[in-house]
Amino acid sequence: MPALAPSNHKRNSPAWLSLVTLILLTVSRVSLGLKLDLDDPDSIKAAAGQTAYDMMKYYDGNQTGRIPGNLPDPYYWWECGAMFGSLLDYYYYTGDDQYNELVTEGLLFQVGPSNDYMTPNQTKTTGNDDQGFWGMAAMTAAEQKFPDPPANKPQWLALAQAVFNTQALRWDTQFCGGGLRWQVFTFNTGYDYKNTISNGVFFNLAARLAKYTGNQTYADWAEKAWDWTADVGLMSPDYHFFDGAHTTLNCNDTNRQQWTYNAGVYMLGAANMYNFTKGSDKWRSRLDNIFNATAMFYSPKPPNVMVEVACEPYGTCNTDNFSFKAYLARWMAATTKMAPYTYDMIMQKIRPSAAAAALQCSGGASGTLCGIKWSDGAKYDGTTGVGQQMSALEVIQSLLVSRVAAPVTQDTGGTSKGDPSAGSGGTFDPTIPQDTIHQRDRVGAGLLTALVLVSGFGSAWWMIS
C-alpha cells in the first residue's frame, strides 16, 4: 500500500505526542478553530451549531425566488439531499430545531411527480446514487422520528420505499450479472458504468428497510446486493471497496480508486443486517472486516484523524469529494446504534478526527470556516464550502451519539407511514425477479463512451495491488 504524502510533522515525533498536542490544544480553547471540549455536551453542541450555521450560509433554497432543496452552483442536486441528512442528524443529536422547517420543505419539494425523488428538472444528472441520497435522508427521518409531514404529503418511510422500489426495478442482469448502473437515463454519460456508491446506497436502504419494517424481502435484496458487489470485484476479499466498472467490458475493468463514503455506506448496511439477523456471526464478521479495512483512511500523524486518501494529500479533491468524510463519520456513528459492541473502536476514530476538524475550522473572517485537511490541525488549508462544513459537522456531532436514543422501527415507536408499493405504480412485488433492461433502455447505450472522466472523481488514484 503506498504511503501517504509526508505531513508537516517531524518524522521523529512520537505518534502519541501528536495526538496529545492536538487534544490539549482543543480542550484549552485556543483562539484558532472552533472551541471544542470532547467530553462536554454543551461544548459539542455549540461547536456543531456554529458549523451548521456556517454551512447554511451556502443554502439559498429558502429565499424568495429560489428553489427549495437546491444548492447553487457548483453543487449538484444530490449534495443538498446529503446536507439535509446532516441537518436531520443535527436535530437528532442536539435537539436544536431551528432548521427543521427548512429541511421538511426541501425534502418534500424535491420528491417529483411520483413521490420517488425522480425530479424532472434533474434528469441530466440523475444517478442512482443521487436519488439514493435523498432516499436515505427520508429513511433517516423515519428512523429518528423527525416530525412527520402533513397527512396530505408524502411520508418519510413511503419515500424511502419508493426510492428502493424504483431502483430494484433497475437491477440489471444483462451486464455484469446484476447491479445498478451509475446513471438512470441512457443519454447521460456514465450509463455504461456500474459504480459502488449506487449499489452501496441500494444495499444500505434495503438493510435499513428490513430493520425498520421487519420485512424479509428487503433483507433478501440486501444479501443480493452484497453478494453481487463481492462477486463482481467491487469489494476485495479484504473488504476494500473500489469505485466501479464498465458494462461495455462486462465489469472486468475495475476502477480501484477508494473513497471513504463507499466503506461507510456498506458499514451501516452491514450493521443493520447484523441487528436484523439478531447478531449473526456472518454479519458481525463482515462488519468487523469493513471497519478494519477503513484503517487506510486515517493519518499516521496525528493518529486516527480521517483523511480522504484519494485526493486530500495531493490537493486534488473536487466539490463532491470535500463532503465524503461527512458520510463515513455519519454512518460510523449510526453503526454504533445497530451494533453497540462497535462503540469503543469507532469512537477511537471519531474523537481524534473531531478534535482535528474543530482546529481546522479556523478560516474566514469569523475564524470558524472549515477546511478539509484535518490532519493539519489549526493550519487552515484555505478551502471553504458545503462539503467541508458538512464533514466537520458530522464528525463533531457524532461525539453525542451515546446520548441519544437508538433509531426506531415500526414496532418500537416509529410513526412514519409506509407504502410497500410506492414508486412502482402499485404493481411491483420486489420478491419477484425483474428483467429491468428494456429495448428502449438499450437504444443509445452503445453511443456512450467506454470511460468515465476521471476528473469527475478527482485526479489522484489510490490503489490496492
PDB file of N, CA and C in Angstrom, residues 100-178:
ATOM      1  N   ASN A 100     -35.522  22.671  11.135  1.00  0.00           N
ATOM      2  CA  ASN A 100     -36.476  21.605  10.806  1.00  0.00           C
ATOM      3  C   ASN A 100     -37.452  21.990   9.707  1.00  0.00           C
ATOM      4  N   GLU A 101     -38.001  23.191   9.783  1.00  0.00           N
ATOM      5  CA  GLU A 101     -38.973  23.610   8.770  1.00  0.00           C
ATOM      6  C   GLU A 101     -38.329  23.671   7.395  1.00  0.00           C
ATOM      7  N   LEU A 102     -37.128  24.181   7.344  1.00  0.00           N
ATOM      8  CA  LEU A 102     -36.390  24.274   6.083  1.00  0.00           C
ATOM      9  C   LEU A 102     -36.102  22.889   5.511  1.00  0.00           C
ATOM     10  N   VAL A 103     -35.723  21.946   6.380  1.00  0.00           N
ATOM     11  CA  VAL A 103     -35.435  20.579   5.937  1.00  0.00           C
ATOM     12  C   VAL A 103     -36.695  19.911   5.395  1.00  0.00           C
ATOM     13  N   THR A 104     -37.785  20.033   6.118  1.00  0.00           N
ATOM     14  CA  THR A 104     -39.043  19.440   5.660  1.00  0.00           C
ATOM     15  C   THR A 104     -39.458  20.014   4.325  1.00  0.00           C
ATOM     16  N   GLU A 105     -39.376  21.331   4.196  1.00  0.00           N
ATOM     17  CA  GLU A 105     -39.756  21.983   2.948  1.00  0.00           C
ATOM     18  C   GLU A 105     -38.924  21.451   1.781  1.00  0.00           C
ATOM     19  N   GLY A 106     -37.609  21.371   1.968  1.00  0.00           N
ATOM     20  CA  GLY A 106     -36.738  20.923   0.891  1.00  0.00           C
ATOM     21  C   GLY A 106     -36.934  19.467   0.537  1.00  0.00           C
ATOM     22  N   LEU A 107     -37.047  18.602   1.551  1.00  0.00           N
ATOM     23  CA  LEU A 107     -37.235  17.169   1.299  1.00  0.00           C
ATOM     24  C   LEU A 107     -38.547  16.897   0.572  1.00  0.00           C
ATOM     25  N   LEU A 108     -39.565  17.677   0.841  1.00  0.00           N
ATOM     26  CA  LEU A 108     -40.853  17.458   0.190  1.00  0.00           C
ATOM     27  C   LEU A 108     -40.930  18.133  -1.176  1.00  0.00           C
ATOM     28  N   PHE A 109     -40.244  19.246  -1.350  1.00  0.00           N
ATOM     29  CA  PHE A 109     -40.311  19.964  -2.624  1.00  0.00           C
ATOM     30  C   PHE A 109     -39.668  19.160  -3.745  1.00  0.00           C
ATOM     31  N   GLN A 110     -38.687  18.327  -3.420  1.00  0.00           N
ATOM     32  CA  GLN A 110     -37.908  17.624  -4.431  1.00  0.00           C
ATOM     33  C   GLN A 110     -38.394  16.198  -4.710  1.00  0.00           C
ATOM     34  N   VAL A 111     -39.575  15.817  -4.216  1.00  0.00           N
ATOM     35  CA  VAL A 111     -39.987  14.408  -4.354  1.00  0.00           C
ATOM     36  C   VAL A 111     -40.326  14.014  -5.784  1.00  0.00           C
ATOM     37  N   GLY A 112     -40.656  14.997  -6.637  1.00  0.00           N
ATOM     38  CA  GLY A 112     -41.030  14.680  -8.007  1.00  0.00           C
ATOM     39  C   GLY A 112     -42.491  14.278  -8.122  1.00  0.00           C
ATOM     40  N   PRO A 113     -43.013  14.183  -9.343  1.00  0.00           N
ATOM     41  CA  PRO A 113     -44.443  13.920  -9.547  1.00  0.00           C
ATOM     42  C   PRO A 113     -44.912  12.561  -9.054  1.00  0.00           C
ATOM     43  N   SER A 114     -43.997  11.583  -8.915  1.00  0.00           N
ATOM     44  CA  SER A 114     -44.387  10.245  -8.457  1.00  0.00           C
ATOM     45  C   SER A 114     -43.938   9.971  -7.026  1.00  0.00           C
ATOM     46  N   ASN A 115     -43.510  11.012  -6.327  1.00  0.00           N
ATOM     47  CA  ASN A 115     -43.104  10.885  -4.921  1.00  0.00           C
ATOM     48  C   ASN A 115     -42.017   9.828  -4.727  1.00  0.00           C
ATOM     49  N   ASP A 116     -40.971   9.935  -5.570  1.00  0.00           N
ATOM     50  CA  ASP A 116     -39.886   8.947  -5.518  1.00  0.00           C
ATOM     51  C   ASP A 116     -38.507   9.580  -5.752  1.00  0.00           C
ATOM     52  N   TYR A 117     -38.439  10.889  -5.636  1.00  0.00           N
ATOM     53  CA  TYR A 117     -37.206  11.639  -5.861  1.00  0.00           C
ATOM     54  C   TYR A 117     -36.649  11.447  -7.267  1.00  0.00           C
ATOM     55  N   MET A 118     -37.542  11.285  -8.214  1.00  0.00           N
ATOM     56  CA  MET A 118     -37.189  11.352  -9.631  1.00  0.00           C
ATOM     57  C   MET A 118     -37.720  12.688 -10.135  1.00  0.00           C
ATOM     58  N   THR A 119     -36.905  13.724  -9.963  1.00  0.00           N
ATOM     59  CA  THR A 119     -37.319  15.099 -10.229  1.00  0.00           C
ATOM     60  C   THR A 119     -37.038  15.461 -11.683  1.00  0.00           C
ATOM     61  N   PRO A 120     -38.050  15.856 -12.467  1.00  0.00           N
ATOM     62  CA  PRO A 120     -37.853  16.093 -13.899  1.00  0.00           C
ATOM     63  C   PRO A 120     -36.748  17.089 -14.227  1.00  0.00           C
ATOM     64  N   ASN A 121     -36.577  18.131 -13.406  1.00  0.00           N
ATOM     65  CA  ASN A 121     -35.566  19.138 -13.753  1.00  0.00           C
ATOM     66  C   ASN A 121     -34.145  18.705 -13.424  1.00  0.00           C
ATOM     67  N   GLN A 122     -33.975  17.432 -12.993  1.00  0.00           N
ATOM     68  CA  GLN A 122     -32.636  16.927 -12.697  1.00  0.00           C
ATOM     69  C   GLN A 122     -32.250  15.747 -13.589  1.00  0.00           C
ATOM     70  N   THR A 123     -32.988  15.517 -14.662  1.00  0.00           N
ATOM     71  CA  THR A 123     -32.759  14.318 -15.476  1.00  0.00           C
ATOM     72  C   THR A 123     -31.365  14.278 -16.096  1.00  0.00           C
ATOM     73  N   LYS A 124     -30.749  15.421 -16.355  1.00  0.00           N
ATOM     74  CA  LYS A 124     -29.434  15.433 -16.996  1.00  0.00           C
ATOM     75  C   LYS A 124     -28.327  14.956 -16.067  1.00  0.00           C
ATOM     76  N   THR A 125     -28.613  14.904 -14.787  1.00  0.00           N
ATOM     77  CA  THR A 125     -27.566  14.485 -13.846  1.00  0.00           C
ATOM     78  C   THR A 125     -28.037  13.414 -12.874  1.00  0.00           C
ATOM     79  N   THR A 126     -29.218  12.836 -13.094  1.00  0.00           N
ATOM     80  CA  THR A 126     -29.759  11.898 -12.118  1.00  0.00           C
ATOM     81  C   THR A 126     -29.078  10.544 -12.191  1.00  0.00           C
ATOM     82  N   GLY A 127     -28.344  10.213 -11.158  1.00  0.00           N
ATOM     83  CA  GLY A 127     -27.792   8.881 -10.997  1.00  0.00           C
ATOM     84  C   GLY A 127     -28.558   8.136  -9.926  1.00  0.00           C
ATOM     85  N   ASN A 128     -28.385   6.822  -9.892  1.00  0.00           N
ATOM     86  CA  ASN A 128     -28.996   6.053  -8.818  1.00  0.00           C
ATOM     87  C   ASN A 128     -28.449   6.492  -7.457  1.00  0.00           C
ATOM     88  N   ASP A 129     -27.187   6.903  -7.432  1.00  0.00           N
ATOM     89  CA  ASP A 129     -26.634   7.388  -6.169  1.00  0.00           C
ATOM     90  C   ASP A 129     -27.261   8.718  -5.762  1.00  0.00           C
ATOM     91  N   ASP A 130     -27.497   9.613  -6.733  1.00  0.00           N
ATOM     92  CA  ASP A 130     -28.126  10.896  -6.433  1.00  0.00           C
ATOM     93  C   ASP A 130     -29.502  10.687  -5.809  1.00  0.00           C
ATOM     94  N   GLN A 131     -30.328   9.913  -6.507  1.00  0.00           N
ATOM     95  CA  GLN A 131     -31.662   9.618  -5.984  1.00  0.00           C
ATOM     96  C   GLN A 131     -31.556   8.948  -4.621  1.00  0.00           C
ATOM     97  N   GLY A 132     -30.574   8.061  -4.494  1.00  0.00           N
ATOM     98  CA  GLY A 132     -30.429   7.306  -3.261  1.00  0.00           C
ATOM     99  C   GLY A 132     -30.089   8.166  -2.056  1.00  0.00           C
ATOM    100  N   PHE A 133     -29.314   9.227  -2.239  1.00  0.00           N
ATOM    101  CA  PHE A 133     -29.001  10.092  -1.102  1.00  0.00           C
ATOM    102  C   PHE A 133     -30.250  10.775  -0.566  1.00  0.00           C
ATOM    103  N   TRP A 134     -31.160  11.143  -1.441  1.00  0.00           N
ATOM    104  CA  TRP A 134     -32.436  11.697  -0.981  1.00  0.00           C
ATOM    105  C   TRP A 134     -33.262  10.619  -0.284  1.00  0.00           C
ATOM    106  N   GLY A 135     -33.253   9.411  -0.827  1.00  0.00           N
ATOM    107  CA  GLY A 135     -33.979   8.312  -0.184  1.00  0.00           C
ATOM    108  C   GLY A 135     -33.429   7.994   1.193  1.00  0.00           C
ATOM    109  N   MET A 136     -32.096   8.039   1.333  1.00  0.00           N
ATOM    110  CA  MET A 136     -31.506   7.776   2.647  1.00  0.00           C
ATOM    111  C   MET A 136     -31.849   8.876   3.650  1.00  0.00           C
ATOM    112  N   ALA A 137     -31.965  10.116   3.169  1.00  0.00           N
ATOM    113  CA  ALA A 137     -32.383  11.192   4.067  1.00  0.00           C
ATOM    114  C   ALA A 137     -33.799  10.931   4.586  1.00  0.00           C
ATOM    115  N   ALA A 138     -34.692  10.503   3.691  1.00  0.00           N
ATOM    116  CA  ALA A 138     -36.058  10.183   4.122  1.00  0.00           C
ATOM    117  C   ALA A 138     -36.058   9.015   5.103  1.00  0.00           C
ATOM    118  N   MET A 139     -35.203   8.015   4.850  1.00  0.00           N
ATOM    119  CA  MET A 139     -35.096   6.871   5.758  1.00  0.00           C
ATOM    120  C   MET A 139     -34.606   7.327   7.138  1.00  0.00           C
ATOM    121  N   THR A 140     -33.641   8.225   7.159  1.00  0.00           N
ATOM    122  CA  THR A 140     -33.143   8.764   8.425  1.00  0.00           C
ATOM    123  C   THR A 140     -34.246   9.493   9.176  1.00  0.00           C
ATOM    124  N   ALA A 141     -35.054  10.262   8.452  1.00  0.00           N
ATOM    125  CA  ALA A 141     -36.148  10.988   9.096  1.00  0.00           C
ATOM    126  C   ALA A 141     -37.125  10.017   9.767  1.00  0.00           C
ATOM    127  N   ALA A 142     -37.414   8.902   9.102  1.00  0.00           N
ATOM    128  CA  ALA A 142     -38.298   7.901   9.700  1.00  0.00           C
ATOM    129  C   ALA A 142     -37.665   7.270  10.933  1.00  0.00           C
ATOM    130  N   GLU A 143     -36.396   6.908  10.830  1.00  0.00           N
ATOM    131  CA  GLU A 143     -35.701   6.226  11.929  1.00  0.00           C
ATOM    132  C   GLU A 143     -35.542   7.119  13.156  1.00  0.00           C
ATOM    133  N   GLN A 144     -35.342   8.405  12.925  1.00  0.00           N
ATOM    134  CA  GLN A 144     -35.077   9.325  14.028  1.00  0.00           C
ATOM    135  C   GLN A 144     -36.341   9.990  14.559  1.00  0.00           C
ATOM    136  N   LYS A 145     -37.481   9.612  14.027  1.00  0.00           N
ATOM    137  CA  LYS A 145     -38.760  10.223  14.416  1.00  0.00           C
ATOM    138  C   LYS A 145     -38.739  11.734  14.227  1.00  0.00           C
ATOM    139  N   PHE A 146     -38.140  12.142  13.127  1.00  0.00           N
ATOM    140  CA  PHE A 146     -38.227  13.537  12.728  1.00  0.00           C
ATOM    141  C   PHE A 146     -39.709  13.855  12.510  1.00  0.00           C
ATOM    142  N   PRO A 147     -40.170  15.056  12.843  1.00  0.00           N
ATOM    143  CA  PRO A 147     -41.603  15.353  12.711  1.00  0.00           C
ATOM    144  C   PRO A 147     -42.168  14.944  11.355  1.00  0.00           C
ATOM    145  N   ASP A 148     -43.271  14.200  11.394  1.00  0.00           N
ATOM    146  CA  ASP A 148     -43.879  13.706  10.158  1.00  0.00           C
ATOM    147  C   ASP A 148     -44.464  14.851   9.338  1.00  0.00           C
ATOM    148  N   PRO A 149     -44.459  14.722   8.011  1.00  0.00           N
ATOM    149  CA  PRO A 149     -45.099  15.738   7.161  1.00  0.00           C
ATOM    150  C   PRO A 149     -46.604  15.761   7.398  1.00  0.00           C
ATOM    151  N   PRO A 150     -47.285  16.805   6.922  1.00  0.00           N
ATOM    152  CA  PRO A 150     -48.748  16.823   6.971  1.00  0.00           C
ATOM    153  C   PRO A 150     -49.323  15.569   6.310  1.00  0.00           C
ATOM    154  N   ALA A 151     -50.496  15.159   6.749  1.00  0.00           N
ATOM    155  CA  ALA A 151     -51.093  13.903   6.276  1.00  0.00           C
ATOM    156  C   ALA A 151     -51.303  13.883   4.769  1.00  0.00           C
ATOM    157  N   ASN A 152     -51.462  15.049   4.147  1.00  0.00           N
ATOM    158  CA  ASN A 152     -51.703  15.095   2.699  1.00  0.00           C
ATOM    159  C   ASN A 152     -50.416  15.159   1.878  1.00  0.00           C
ATOM    160  N   LYS A 153     -49.275  14.965   2.535  1.00  0.00           N
ATOM    161  CA  LYS A 153     -47.993  14.979   1.854  1.00  0.00           C
ATOM    162  C   LYS A 153     -47.350  13.589   1.915  1.00  0.00           C
ATOM    163  N   PRO A 154     -46.382  13.322   1.037  1.00  0.00           N
ATOM    164  CA  PRO A 154     -45.680  12.031   1.117  1.00  0.00           C
ATOM    165  C   PRO A 154     -45.001  11.875   2.477  1.00  0.00           C
ATOM    166  N   GLN A 155     -44.975  10.651   2.969  1.00  0.00           N
ATOM    167  CA  GLN A 155     -44.410  10.371   4.283  1.00  0.00           C
ATOM    168  C   GLN A 155     -42.993   9.813   4.141  1.00  0.00           C
ATOM    169  N   TRP A 156     -42.189   9.985   5.178  1.00  0.00           N
ATOM    170  CA  TRP A 156     -40.765   9.643   5.100  1.00  0.00           C
ATOM    171  C   TRP A 156     -40.530   8.180   4.712  1.00  0.00           C
ATOM    172  N   LEU A 157     -41.186   7.274   5.408  1.00  0.00           N
ATOM    173  CA  LEU A 157     -40.961   5.854   5.122  1.00  0.00           C
ATOM    174  C   LEU A 157     -41.388   5.506   3.708  1.00  0.00           C
ATOM    175  N   ALA A 158     -42.535   6.014   3.285  1.00  0.00           N
ATOM    176  CA  ALA A 158     -43.015   5.728   1.930  1.00  0.00           C
ATOM    177  C   ALA A 158     -42.053   6.273   0.879  1.00  0.00           C
ATOM    178  N   LEU A 159     -41.431   7.423   1.139  1.00  0.00           N
ATOM    179  CA  LEU A 159     -40.457   7.974   0.197  1.00  0.00           C
ATOM    180  C   LEU A 159     -39.231   7.071   0.092  1.00  0.00           C
ATOM    181  N   ALA A 160     -38.754   6.577   1.220  1.00  0.00           N
ATOM    182  CA  ALA A 160     -37.607   5.657   1.189  1.00  0.00           C
ATOM    183  C   ALA A 160     -37.966   4.376   0.445  1.00  0.00           C
ATOM    184  N   GLN A 161     -39.167   3.874   0.674  1.00  0.00           N
ATOM    185  CA  GLN A 161     -39.610   2.673  -0.031  1.00  0.00           C
ATOM    186  C   GLN A 161     -39.736   2.929  -1.524  1.00  0.00           C
ATOM    187  N   ALA A 162     -40.189   4.118  -1.896  1.00  0.00           N
ATOM    188  CA  ALA A 162     -40.326   4.449  -3.312  1.00  0.00           C
ATOM    189  C   ALA A 162     -38.976   4.454  -4.008  1.00  0.00           C
ATOM    190  N   VAL A 163     -37.974   5.032  -3.363  1.00  0.00           N
ATOM    191  CA  VAL A 163     -36.634   5.034  -3.949  1.00  0.00           C
ATOM    192  C   VAL A 163     -36.126   3.600  -4.088  1.00  0.00           C
ATOM    193  N   PHE A 164     -36.291   2.813  -3.050  1.00  0.00           N
ATOM    194  CA  PHE A 164     -35.858   1.412  -3.130  1.00  0.00           C
ATOM    195  C   PHE A 164     -36.561   0.687  -4.279  1.00  0.00           C
ATOM    196  N   ASN A 165     -37.870   0.837  -4.391  1.00  0.00           N
ATOM    197  CA  ASN A 165     -38.621   0.116  -5.424  1.00  0.00           C
ATOM    198  C   ASN A 165     -38.218   0.533  -6.831  1.00  0.00           C
ATOM    199  N   THR A 166     -38.025   1.831  -7.057  1.00  0.00           N
ATOM    200  CA  THR A 166     -37.623   2.255  -8.400  1.00  0.00           C
ATOM    201  C   THR A 166     -36.254   1.682  -8.745  1.00  0.00           C
ATOM    202  N   GLN A 167     -35.394   1.560  -7.758  1.00  0.00           N
ATOM    203  CA  GLN A 167     -34.055   1.043  -8.037  1.00  0.00           C
ATOM    204  C   GLN A 167     -34.056  -0.476  -8.186  1.00  0.00           C
ATOM    205  N   ALA A 168     -34.894  -1.158  -7.422  1.00  0.00           N
ATOM    206  CA  ALA A 168     -35.000  -2.608  -7.600  1.00  0.00           C
ATOM    207  C   ALA A 168     -35.460  -2.944  -9.017  1.00  0.00           C
ATOM    208  N   LEU A 169     -36.325  -2.105  -9.565  1.00  0.00           N
ATOM    209  CA  LEU A 169     -36.782  -2.307 -10.940  1.00  0.00           C
ATOM    210  C   LEU A 169     -35.655  -2.106 -11.952  1.00  0.00           C
ATOM    211  N   ARG A 170     -34.610  -1.391 -11.567  1.00  0.00           N
ATOM    212  CA  ARG A 170     -33.483  -1.124 -12.471  1.00  0.00           C
ATOM    213  C   ARG A 170     -32.360  -2.146 -12.335  1.00  0.00           C
ATOM    214  N   TRP A 171     -32.503  -3.099 -11.453  1.00  0.00           N
ATOM    215  CA  TRP A 171     -31.458  -4.113 -11.285  1.00  0.00           C
ATOM    216  C   TRP A 171     -31.201  -4.793 -12.626  1.00  0.00           C
ATOM    217  N   ASP A 172     -29.968  -4.716 -13.102  1.00  0.00           N
ATOM    218  CA  ASP A 172     -29.639  -5.052 -14.489  1.00  0.00           C
ATOM    219  C   ASP A 172     -28.833  -6.341 -14.558  1.00  0.00           C
ATOM    220  N   THR A 173     -29.465  -7.417 -15.003  1.00  0.00           N
ATOM    221  CA  THR A 173     -28.777  -8.701 -15.126  1.00  0.00           C
ATOM    222  C   THR A 173     -28.179  -8.925 -16.512  1.00  0.00           C
ATOM    223  N   GLN A 174     -28.427  -7.997 -17.426  1.00  0.00           N
ATOM    224  CA  GLN A 174     -27.897  -8.172 -18.781  1.00  0.00           C
ATOM    225  C   GLN A 174     -26.384  -8.034 -18.824  1.00  0.00           C
ATOM    226  N   PHE A 175     -25.850  -7.126 -18.015  1.00  0.00           N
ATOM    227  CA  PHE A 175     -24.418  -6.884 -17.972  1.00  0.00           C
ATOM    228  C   PHE A 175     -23.886  -7.082 -16.560  1.00  0.00           C
ATOM    229  N   CYS A 176     -22.768  -7.741 -16.465  1.00  0.00           N
ATOM    230  CA  CYS A 176     -22.044  -7.901 -15.194  1.00  0.00           C
ATOM    231  C   CYS A 176     -22.800  -8.748 -14.178  1.00  0.00           C
ATOM    232  N   GLY A 177     -23.811  -9.469 -14.606  1.00  0.00           N
ATOM    233  CA  GLY A 177     -24.524 -10.382 -13.720  1.00  0.00           C
ATOM    234  C   GLY A 177     -25.422  -9.730 -12.695  1.00  0.00           C
ATOM    235  N   GLY A 178     -25.711  -8.447 -12.858  1.00  0.00           N
ATOM    236  CA  GLY A 178     -26.580  -7.753 -11.911  1.00  0.00           C
ATOM    237  C   GLY A 178     -26.065  -6.369 -11.611  1.00  0.00           C
TER     238      GLY A 178
END
